[in-house]
């Protein structure tokens, strides 16, 4: 079984419940969405090669598609070179577009670290087969008022409902053009389909940038609306951008 990869590298996790943790990012290519604010545009389409930056300093490219055996060997080398890697972040693009490949890889060669699935939470096909291989799910709820995309409420509902019993947190990107109604609807969806999950309102503007800044008062209003529905709601900036990391 082969899959399409974009890049592998080690960095600090910048979002969600494991922010600040050293992780190996396994970024798959291909995405079913085109969010206005996407910060990984190179991963939206399948590319000929995947860039690999080993922690020991060597960089190389793998030809796509990559076999599960090759990926397993590369991941094992990352962990051997950098035992401080605490977790694998399987991300994209949208990794659920390659659920069969992920299942084949993770079942045949479980990494020596727990795995975090970072997903836009719009594709539930294969989720039941994949979840046993993941310790944590990071699910986005995309709001049509700021994504530039259609609404995905039904898809989010199906995905979040399918994560029952799994450690899950939800990220909701927000900015100055985000509608209050979207935040309310998204928080209600999280409360109904993922009770107990932490909800992170994630400001979209780059920290330090004056462009498209989120007025603090507006963020507090959105936080109040979301918190009224999901008790554990927090505003959380993208830490890797604050630190200037990849
Ligand atoms: S779902 Fe993620 S990777 Fe896909 S376009 Fe949106 S932000 Fe980019």
PDB file of C-alpha atoms and ligand atoms in Angstrom:
ATOM      1  CA  UNK A   1       0.000   0.000   0.000  1.00  0.00           C
ATOM      2  CA  UNK A   2       1.328   3.433  -0.967  1.00  0.00           C
ATOM      3  CA  UNK A   3       0.432   6.931   0.164  1.00  0.00           C
ATOM      4  CA  UNK A   4       1.049  10.520  -0.820  1.00  0.00           C
ATOM      5  CA  UNK A   5       3.167  12.508   1.588  1.00  0.00           C
ATOM      6  CA  UNK A   6       4.164  16.165   1.716  1.00  0.00           C
ATOM      7  CA  UNK A   7       6.823  16.432   4.416  1.00  0.00           C
ATOM      8  CA  UNK A   8       8.211  14.931   7.606  1.00  0.00           C
ATOM      9  CA  UNK A   9       9.970  17.056  10.209  1.00  0.00           C
ATOM     10  CA  UNK A  10      10.267  17.586  13.948  1.00  0.00           C
ATOM     11  CA  UNK A  11       8.938  20.703  15.636  1.00  0.00           C
ATOM     12  CA  UNK A  12       6.970  21.860  18.622  1.00  0.00           C
ATOM     13  CA  UNK A  13       3.250  21.285  18.418  1.00  0.00           C
ATOM     14  CA  UNK A  14       1.722  24.738  18.215  1.00  0.00           C
ATOM     15  CA  UNK A  15      -1.974  24.088  18.682  1.00  0.00           C
ATOM     16  CA  UNK A  16      -4.423  22.396  20.992  1.00  0.00           C
ATOM     17  CA  UNK A  17      -3.994  20.283  24.109  1.00  0.00           C
ATOM     18  CA  UNK A  18      -0.430  19.191  23.357  1.00  0.00           C
ATOM     19  CA  UNK A  19       0.892  22.627  22.449  1.00  0.00           C
ATOM     20  CA  UNK A  20       4.574  22.908  23.294  1.00  0.00           C
ATOM     21  CA  UNK A  21       5.286  19.197  22.946  1.00  0.00           C
ATOM     22  CA  UNK A  22       8.049  18.007  20.635  1.00  0.00           C
ATOM     23  CA  UNK A  23       6.418  16.027  17.848  1.00  0.00           C
ATOM     24  CA  UNK A  24       7.233  14.365  14.557  1.00  0.00           C
ATOM     25  CA  UNK A  25       4.947  15.836  11.910  1.00  0.00           C
ATOM     26  CA  UNK A  26       3.928  13.388   9.192  1.00  0.00           C
ATOM     27  CA  UNK A  27       2.157  15.604   6.689  1.00  0.00           C
ATOM     28  CA  UNK A  28       0.076  13.907   4.018  1.00  0.00           C
ATOM     29  CA  UNK A  29      -0.797  15.657   0.769  1.00  0.00           C
ATOM     30  CA  UNK A  30      -4.228  16.255  -0.695  1.00  0.00           C
ATOM     31  CA  UNK A  31      -7.142  18.087   0.886  1.00  0.00           C
ATOM     32  CA  UNK A  32     -10.872  18.196   0.210  1.00  0.00           C
ATOM     33  CA  UNK A  33     -11.118  21.841   1.350  1.00  0.00           C
ATOM     34  CA  UNK A  34      -9.577  25.159   0.342  1.00  0.00           C
ATOM     35  CA  UNK A  35      -9.812  27.301   3.454  1.00  0.00           C
ATOM     36  CA  UNK A  36      -9.138  30.980   2.917  1.00  0.00           C
ATOM     37  CA  UNK A  37      -6.662  30.966   5.793  1.00  0.00           C
ATOM     38  CA  UNK A  38      -4.820  27.735   4.963  1.00  0.00           C
ATOM     39  CA  UNK A  39      -1.200  27.914   6.106  1.00  0.00           C
ATOM     40  CA  UNK A  40      -0.065  24.679   4.420  1.00  0.00           C
ATOM     41  CA  UNK A  41      -0.859  25.426   0.749  1.00  0.00           C
ATOM     42  CA  UNK A  42       1.900  23.089  -0.453  1.00  0.00           C
ATOM     43  CA  UNK A  43       0.035  20.110   0.989  1.00  0.00           C
ATOM     44  CA  UNK A  44      -3.273  20.650  -0.795  1.00  0.00           C
ATOM     45  CA  UNK A  45      -2.350  18.742  -3.954  1.00  0.00           C
ATOM     46  CA  UNK A  46      -0.395  15.542  -4.439  1.00  0.00           C
ATOM     47  CA  UNK A  47       3.228  16.300  -5.268  1.00  0.00           C
ATOM     48  CA  UNK A  48       5.953  14.241  -6.896  1.00  0.00           C
ATOM     49  CA  UNK A  49       8.218  14.290  -3.885  1.00  0.00           C
ATOM     50  CA  UNK A  50       8.072  14.421  -0.104  1.00  0.00           C
ATOM     51  CA  UNK A  51      10.678  16.403   1.841  1.00  0.00           C
ATOM     52  CA  UNK A  52      12.193  14.678   4.865  1.00  0.00           C
ATOM     53  CA  UNK A  53      14.273  16.640   7.384  1.00  0.00           C
ATOM     54  CA  UNK A  54      15.847  14.229   9.811  1.00  0.00           C
ATOM     55  CA  UNK A  55      16.668  15.589  13.277  1.00  0.00           C
ATOM     56  CA  UNK A  56      20.318  14.619  12.806  1.00  0.00           C
ATOM     57  CA  UNK A  57      20.623  17.227  10.046  1.00  0.00           C
ATOM     58  CA  UNK A  58      20.216  15.204   6.833  1.00  0.00           C
ATOM     59  CA  UNK A  59      17.472  16.247   4.425  1.00  0.00           C
ATOM     60  CA  UNK A  60      16.266  14.165   1.526  1.00  0.00           C
ATOM     61  CA  UNK A  61      13.316  13.677  -0.786  1.00  0.00           C
ATOM     62  CA  UNK A  62      11.171  10.575  -1.193  1.00  0.00           C
ATOM     63  CA  UNK A  63       9.381   9.907  -4.452  1.00  0.00           C
ATOM     64  CA  UNK A  64       5.605   9.743  -4.132  1.00  0.00           C
ATOM     65  CA  UNK A  65       3.682   7.598  -3.601  1.00  0.00           C
ATOM     66  CA  UNK A  66       5.571   6.212  -0.608  1.00  0.00           C
ATOM     67  CA  UNK A  67       5.131   2.646   0.618  1.00  0.00           C
ATOM     68  CA  UNK A  68       4.102   1.825   4.180  1.00  0.00           C
ATOM     69  CA  UNK A  69       7.425   0.020   4.590  1.00  0.00           C
ATOM     70  CA  UNK A  70       9.419   3.093   3.594  1.00  0.00           C
ATOM     71  CA  UNK A  71       7.373   5.364   5.841  1.00  0.00           C
ATOM     72  CA  UNK A  72       7.800   2.983   8.778  1.00  0.00           C
ATOM     73  CA  UNK A  73      11.569   2.916   8.266  1.00  0.00           C
ATOM     74  CA  UNK A  74      11.767   6.715   8.047  1.00  0.00           C
ATOM     75  CA  UNK A  75       9.696   7.154  11.204  1.00  0.00           C
ATOM     76  CA  UNK A  76      11.874   4.640  13.072  1.00  0.00           C
ATOM     77  CA  UNK A  77      14.972   6.606  12.046  1.00  0.00           C
ATOM     78  CA  UNK A  78      13.445   9.880  13.303  1.00  0.00           C
ATOM     79  CA  UNK A  79      12.794   8.331  16.705  1.00  0.00           C
ATOM     80  CA  UNK A  80      16.251   6.742  16.840  1.00  0.00           C
ATOM     81  CA  UNK A  81      17.900  10.101  16.021  1.00  0.00           C
ATOM     82  CA  UNK A  82      15.688  12.073  18.386  1.00  0.00           C
ATOM     83  CA  UNK A  83      14.318  10.027  21.297  1.00  0.00           C
ATOM     84  CA  UNK A  84      12.791  13.218  22.744  1.00  0.00           C
ATOM     85  CA  UNK A  85      10.017  13.031  20.143  1.00  0.00           C
ATOM     86  CA  UNK A  86       6.953  12.585  22.322  1.00  0.00           C
ATOM     87  CA  UNK A  87       4.249  11.986  19.741  1.00  0.00           C
ATOM     88  CA  UNK A  88       3.565  11.721  16.023  1.00  0.00           C
ATOM     89  CA  UNK A  89       1.230  14.336  14.555  1.00  0.00           C
ATOM     90  CA  UNK A  90      -0.400  12.797  11.476  1.00  0.00           C
ATOM     91  CA  UNK A  91      -1.589  15.850   9.602  1.00  0.00           C
ATOM     92  CA  UNK A  92      -2.192  17.368   6.195  1.00  0.00           C
ATOM     93  CA  UNK A  93      -3.654  18.375   3.899  1.00  0.00           C
ATOM     94  CA  UNK A  94      -6.400  16.089   5.059  1.00  0.00           C
ATOM     95  CA  UNK A  95      -5.128  12.729   6.308  1.00  0.00           C
ATOM     96  CA  UNK A  96      -8.591  11.129   6.292  1.00  0.00           C
ATOM     97  CA  UNK A  97      -8.464  11.233   2.486  1.00  0.00           C
ATOM     98  CA  UNK A  98      -5.895   8.433   2.779  1.00  0.00           C
ATOM     99  CA  UNK A  99      -7.482   6.412   5.556  1.00  0.00           C
ATOM    100  CA  UNK A 100      -6.684   3.064   3.926  1.00  0.00           C
ATOM    101  CA  UNK A 101      -2.991   3.947   3.675  1.00  0.00           C
ATOM    102  CA  UNK A 102      -2.882   5.158   7.276  1.00  0.00           C
ATOM    103  CA  UNK A 103      -4.577   2.011   8.492  1.00  0.00           C
ATOM    104  CA  UNK A 104      -2.141  -0.198   6.565  1.00  0.00           C
ATOM    105  CA  UNK A 105       0.895   1.724   7.883  1.00  0.00           C
ATOM    106  CA  UNK A 106      -0.161   1.993  11.527  1.00  0.00           C
ATOM    107  CA  UNK A 107      -1.366  -1.595  11.815  1.00  0.00           C
ATOM    108  CA  UNK A 108       1.672  -3.103  10.126  1.00  0.00           C
ATOM    109  CA  UNK A 109       4.254  -0.914  11.892  1.00  0.00           C
ATOM    110  CA  UNK A 110       2.890   0.862  14.976  1.00  0.00           C
ATOM    111  CA  UNK A 111       5.342   3.703  15.754  1.00  0.00           C
ATOM    112  CA  UNK A 112       7.111   3.640  19.085  1.00  0.00           C
ATOM    113  CA  UNK A 113       5.235   6.767  20.074  1.00  0.00           C
ATOM    114  CA  UNK A 114       1.541   7.649  20.469  1.00  0.00           C
ATOM    115  CA  UNK A 115      -0.146   9.153  17.426  1.00  0.00           C
ATOM    116  CA  UNK A 116      -2.274  12.286  17.135  1.00  0.00           C
ATOM    117  CA  UNK A 117      -4.673  12.628  14.195  1.00  0.00           C
ATOM    118  CA  UNK A 118      -5.049  16.239  13.027  1.00  0.00           C
ATOM    119  CA  UNK A 119      -8.057  16.487  10.752  1.00  0.00           C
ATOM    120  CA  UNK A 120     -10.605  18.884   9.347  1.00  0.00           C
ATOM    121  CA  UNK A 121     -13.212  16.417  10.631  1.00  0.00           C
ATOM    122  CA  UNK A 122     -15.257  16.285   7.437  1.00  0.00           C
ATOM    123  CA  UNK A 123     -14.496  12.710   6.302  1.00  0.00           C
ATOM    124  CA  UNK A 124     -15.706   9.913   8.561  1.00  0.00           C
ATOM    125  CA  UNK A 125     -15.143   7.053   6.136  1.00  0.00           C
ATOM    126  CA  UNK A 126     -12.609   4.679   7.673  1.00  0.00           C
ATOM    127  CA  UNK A 127     -12.612   6.447  11.039  1.00  0.00           C
ATOM    128  CA  UNK A 128     -13.741   3.366  12.978  1.00  0.00           C
ATOM    129  CA  UNK A 129     -10.857   1.336  11.539  1.00  0.00           C
ATOM    130  CA  UNK A 130      -8.311   4.071  12.216  1.00  0.00           C
ATOM    131  CA  UNK A 131      -9.178   5.147  15.732  1.00  0.00           C
ATOM    132  CA  UNK A 132      -7.565   2.151  17.483  1.00  0.00           C
ATOM    133  CA  UNK A 133      -4.214   3.363  16.114  1.00  0.00           C
ATOM    134  CA  UNK A 134      -4.579   6.902  17.480  1.00  0.00           C
ATOM    135  CA  UNK A 135      -4.285   8.089  21.075  1.00  0.00           C
ATOM    136  CA  UNK A 136      -5.718  11.544  20.424  1.00  0.00           C
ATOM    137  CA  UNK A 137      -7.842  13.241  17.770  1.00  0.00           C
ATOM    138  CA  UNK A 138      -7.561  16.956  17.010  1.00  0.00           C
ATOM    139  CA  UNK A 139     -10.677  17.898  15.050  1.00  0.00           C
ATOM    140  CA  UNK A 140     -11.319  21.239  13.385  1.00  0.00           C
ATOM    141  CA  UNK A 141     -14.786  22.698  13.109  1.00  0.00           C
ATOM    142  CA  UNK A 142     -14.746  24.918  10.035  1.00  0.00           C
ATOM    143  CA  UNK A 143     -17.011  27.955  10.088  1.00  0.00           C
ATOM    144  CA  UNK A 144     -18.404  29.016   6.704  1.00  0.00           C
ATOM    145  CA  UNK A 145     -18.325  32.705   7.651  1.00  0.00           C
ATOM    146  CA  UNK A 146     -14.507  32.720   7.692  1.00  0.00           C
ATOM    147  CA  UNK A 147     -13.345  29.642   5.765  1.00  0.00           C
ATOM    148  CA  UNK A 148     -14.535  30.768   2.337  1.00  0.00           C
ATOM    149  CA  UNK A 149     -15.944  27.256   2.002  1.00  0.00           C
ATOM    150  CA  UNK A 150     -19.390  25.746   2.104  1.00  0.00           C
ATOM    151  CA  UNK A 151     -20.750  24.645   5.461  1.00  0.00           C
ATOM    152  CA  UNK A 152     -19.771  21.201   6.714  1.00  0.00           C
ATOM    153  CA  UNK A 153     -22.093  20.918   9.721  1.00  0.00           C
ATOM    154  CA  UNK A 154     -23.441  17.480   8.795  1.00  0.00           C
ATOM    155  CA  UNK A 155     -19.977  16.101   8.063  1.00  0.00           C
ATOM    156  CA  UNK A 156     -18.630  17.514  11.348  1.00  0.00           C
ATOM    157  CA  UNK A 157     -21.540  15.975  13.219  1.00  0.00           C
ATOM    158  CA  UNK A 158     -20.895  12.552  11.731  1.00  0.00           C
ATOM    159  CA  UNK A 159     -17.145  12.754  12.399  1.00  0.00           C
ATOM    160  CA  UNK A 160     -17.363  13.992  15.990  1.00  0.00           C
ATOM    161  CA  UNK A 161     -20.053  11.445  16.833  1.00  0.00           C
ATOM    162  CA  UNK A 162     -17.764   8.733  15.490  1.00  0.00           C
ATOM    163  CA  UNK A 163     -15.040   9.689  17.981  1.00  0.00           C
ATOM    164  CA  UNK A 164     -16.980   8.621  21.080  1.00  0.00           C
ATOM    165  CA  UNK A 165     -14.650   7.099  23.657  1.00  0.00           C
ATOM    166  CA  UNK A 166     -11.511   8.628  22.136  1.00  0.00           C
ATOM    167  CA  UNK A 167      -9.476  11.515  23.587  1.00  0.00           C
ATOM    168  CA  UNK A 168     -10.598  14.410  21.446  1.00  0.00           C
ATOM    169  CA  UNK A 169     -10.232  18.165  21.360  1.00  0.00           C
ATOM    170  CA  UNK A 170     -11.763  20.586  18.880  1.00  0.00           C
ATOM    171  CA  UNK A 171     -10.231  23.661  17.262  1.00  0.00           C
ATOM    172  CA  UNK A 172     -12.359  26.400  15.775  1.00  0.00           C
ATOM    173  CA  UNK A 173     -10.479  29.040  13.748  1.00  0.00           C
ATOM    174  CA  UNK A 174     -11.940  32.517  14.291  1.00  0.00           C
ATOM    175  CA  UNK A 175     -11.234  36.055  13.139  1.00  0.00           C
ATOM    176  CA  UNK A 176     -12.828  39.458  12.775  1.00  0.00           C
ATOM    177  CA  UNK A 177     -15.238  38.322  10.018  1.00  0.00           C
ATOM    178  CA  UNK A 178     -16.425  35.244  11.908  1.00  0.00           C
ATOM    179  CA  UNK A 179     -20.137  35.286  12.547  1.00  0.00           C
ATOM    180  CA  UNK A 180     -21.390  34.911  16.080  1.00  0.00           C
ATOM    181  CA  UNK A 181     -24.095  32.567  14.779  1.00  0.00           C
ATOM    182  CA  UNK A 182     -21.450  30.207  13.386  1.00  0.00           C
ATOM    183  CA  UNK A 183     -19.609  30.098  16.707  1.00  0.00           C
ATOM    184  CA  UNK A 184     -22.851  29.370  18.551  1.00  0.00           C
ATOM    185  CA  UNK A 185     -23.789  26.625  16.107  1.00  0.00           C
ATOM    186  CA  UNK A 186     -20.307  25.120  16.232  1.00  0.00           C
ATOM    187  CA  UNK A 187     -20.211  25.134  20.029  1.00  0.00           C
ATOM    188  CA  UNK A 188     -23.664  23.552  20.192  1.00  0.00           C
ATOM    189  CA  UNK A 189     -22.471  20.861  17.813  1.00  0.00           C
ATOM    190  CA  UNK A 190     -19.417  20.144  19.997  1.00  0.00           C
ATOM    191  CA  UNK A 191     -21.554  20.019  23.147  1.00  0.00           C
ATOM    192  CA  UNK A 192     -23.966  17.566  21.493  1.00  0.00           C
ATOM    193  CA  UNK A 193     -21.546  15.320  19.581  1.00  0.00           C
ATOM    194  CA  UNK A 194     -18.347  15.528  21.637  1.00  0.00           C
ATOM    195  CA  UNK A 195     -19.401  16.126  25.243  1.00  0.00           C
ATOM    196  CA  UNK A 196     -16.401  16.667  27.490  1.00  0.00           C
ATOM    197  CA  UNK A 197     -14.106  17.804  24.691  1.00  0.00           C
ATOM    198  CA  UNK A 198     -12.092  20.983  25.118  1.00  0.00           C
ATOM    199  CA  UNK A 199     -12.916  23.620  22.507  1.00  0.00           C
ATOM    200  CA  UNK A 200     -10.115  25.938  21.371  1.00  0.00           C
ATOM    201  CA  UNK A 201     -11.046  29.185  19.667  1.00  0.00           C
ATOM    202  CA  UNK A 202      -7.993  29.777  17.516  1.00  0.00           C
ATOM    203  CA  UNK A 203      -7.359  33.363  16.338  1.00  0.00           C
ATOM    204  CA  UNK A 204      -6.448  33.359  12.675  1.00  0.00           C
ATOM    205  CA  UNK A 205      -4.220  36.406  12.455  1.00  0.00           C
ATOM    206  CA  UNK A 206      -0.520  35.765  12.771  1.00  0.00           C
ATOM    207  CA  UNK A 207       0.609  36.881  16.199  1.00  0.00           C
ATOM    208  CA  UNK A 208       2.321  40.233  15.889  1.00  0.00           C
ATOM    209  CA  UNK A 209       0.622  41.052  12.588  1.00  0.00           C
ATOM    210  CA  UNK A 210      -1.607  44.085  12.418  1.00  0.00           C
ATOM    211  CA  UNK A 211      -3.497  42.674   9.440  1.00  0.00           C
ATOM    212  CA  UNK A 212      -6.885  41.095   9.986  1.00  0.00           C
ATOM    213  CA  UNK A 213      -6.415  41.340  13.719  1.00  0.00           C
ATOM    214  CA  UNK A 214      -9.125  39.991  15.932  1.00  0.00           C
ATOM    215  CA  UNK A 215     -10.353  42.778  18.219  1.00  0.00           C
ATOM    216  CA  UNK A 216      -9.889  41.512  21.758  1.00  0.00           C
ATOM    217  CA  UNK A 217     -13.387  42.547  22.764  1.00  0.00           C
ATOM    218  CA  UNK A 218     -14.873  40.549  19.894  1.00  0.00           C
ATOM    219  CA  UNK A 219     -12.813  37.507  20.867  1.00  0.00           C
ATOM    220  CA  UNK A 220     -14.155  37.818  24.394  1.00  0.00           C
ATOM    221  CA  UNK A 221     -17.704  37.939  23.041  1.00  0.00           C
ATOM    222  CA  UNK A 222     -17.105  34.796  20.990  1.00  0.00           C
ATOM    223  CA  UNK A 223     -15.512  33.120  24.000  1.00  0.00           C
ATOM    224  CA  UNK A 224     -18.549  33.967  26.128  1.00  0.00           C
ATOM    225  CA  UNK A 225     -20.922  32.526  23.515  1.00  0.00           C
ATOM    226  CA  UNK A 226     -18.920  29.328  23.142  1.00  0.00           C
ATOM    227  CA  UNK A 227     -18.299  28.909  26.867  1.00  0.00           C
ATOM    228  CA  UNK A 228     -22.023  29.090  27.538  1.00  0.00           C
ATOM    229  CA  UNK A 229     -22.322  25.879  25.505  1.00  0.00           C
ATOM    230  CA  UNK A 230     -18.955  24.136  26.013  1.00  0.00           C
ATOM    231  CA  UNK A 231     -17.717  24.720  29.553  1.00  0.00           C
ATOM    232  CA  UNK A 232     -14.055  24.095  28.725  1.00  0.00           C
ATOM    233  CA  UNK A 233     -13.588  26.639  25.940  1.00  0.00           C
ATOM    234  CA  UNK A 234     -10.285  28.472  25.637  1.00  0.00           C
ATOM    235  CA  UNK A 235      -8.755  31.055  23.327  1.00  0.00           C
ATOM    236  CA  UNK A 236      -5.442  29.691  22.083  1.00  0.00           C
ATOM    237  CA  UNK A 237      -2.997  31.294  19.625  1.00  0.00           C
ATOM    238  CA  UNK A 238      -0.820  29.189  17.331  1.00  0.00           C
ATOM    239  CA  UNK A 239       2.287  28.897  19.484  1.00  0.00           C
ATOM    240  CA  UNK A 240       4.622  27.857  16.662  1.00  0.00           C
ATOM    241  CA  UNK A 241       3.870  31.122  14.872  1.00  0.00           C
ATOM    242  CA  UNK A 242       4.625  33.136  18.009  1.00  0.00           C
ATOM    243  CA  UNK A 243       8.007  31.389  18.180  1.00  0.00           C
ATOM    244  CA  UNK A 244       8.648  31.568  14.449  1.00  0.00           C
ATOM    245  CA  UNK A 245       8.794  27.785  14.093  1.00  0.00           C
ATOM    246  CA  UNK A 246       7.788  25.628  11.169  1.00  0.00           C
TER     247      UNK A 246
HETATM  248  S1  LIG B   1      -8.617  21.788   5.816  1.00  0.00           S
HETATM  249 FE1  LIG B   1      -6.607  22.389   6.591  1.00  0.00          FE
HETATM  250  S2  LIG B   1      -5.160  21.808   4.974  1.00  0.00           S
HETATM  251 FE2  LIG B   1      -7.205  21.777   4.057  1.00  0.00          FE
HETATM  252  S3  LIG B   1      -7.452  23.839   3.152  1.00  0.00           S
HETATM  253 FE3  LIG B   1      -8.326  23.925   5.209  1.00  0.00          FE
HETATM  254  S4  LIG B   1      -6.637  24.653   6.538  1.00  0.00           S
HETATM  255 FE4  LIG B   1      -5.718  23.932   4.578  1.00  0.00          FE
END
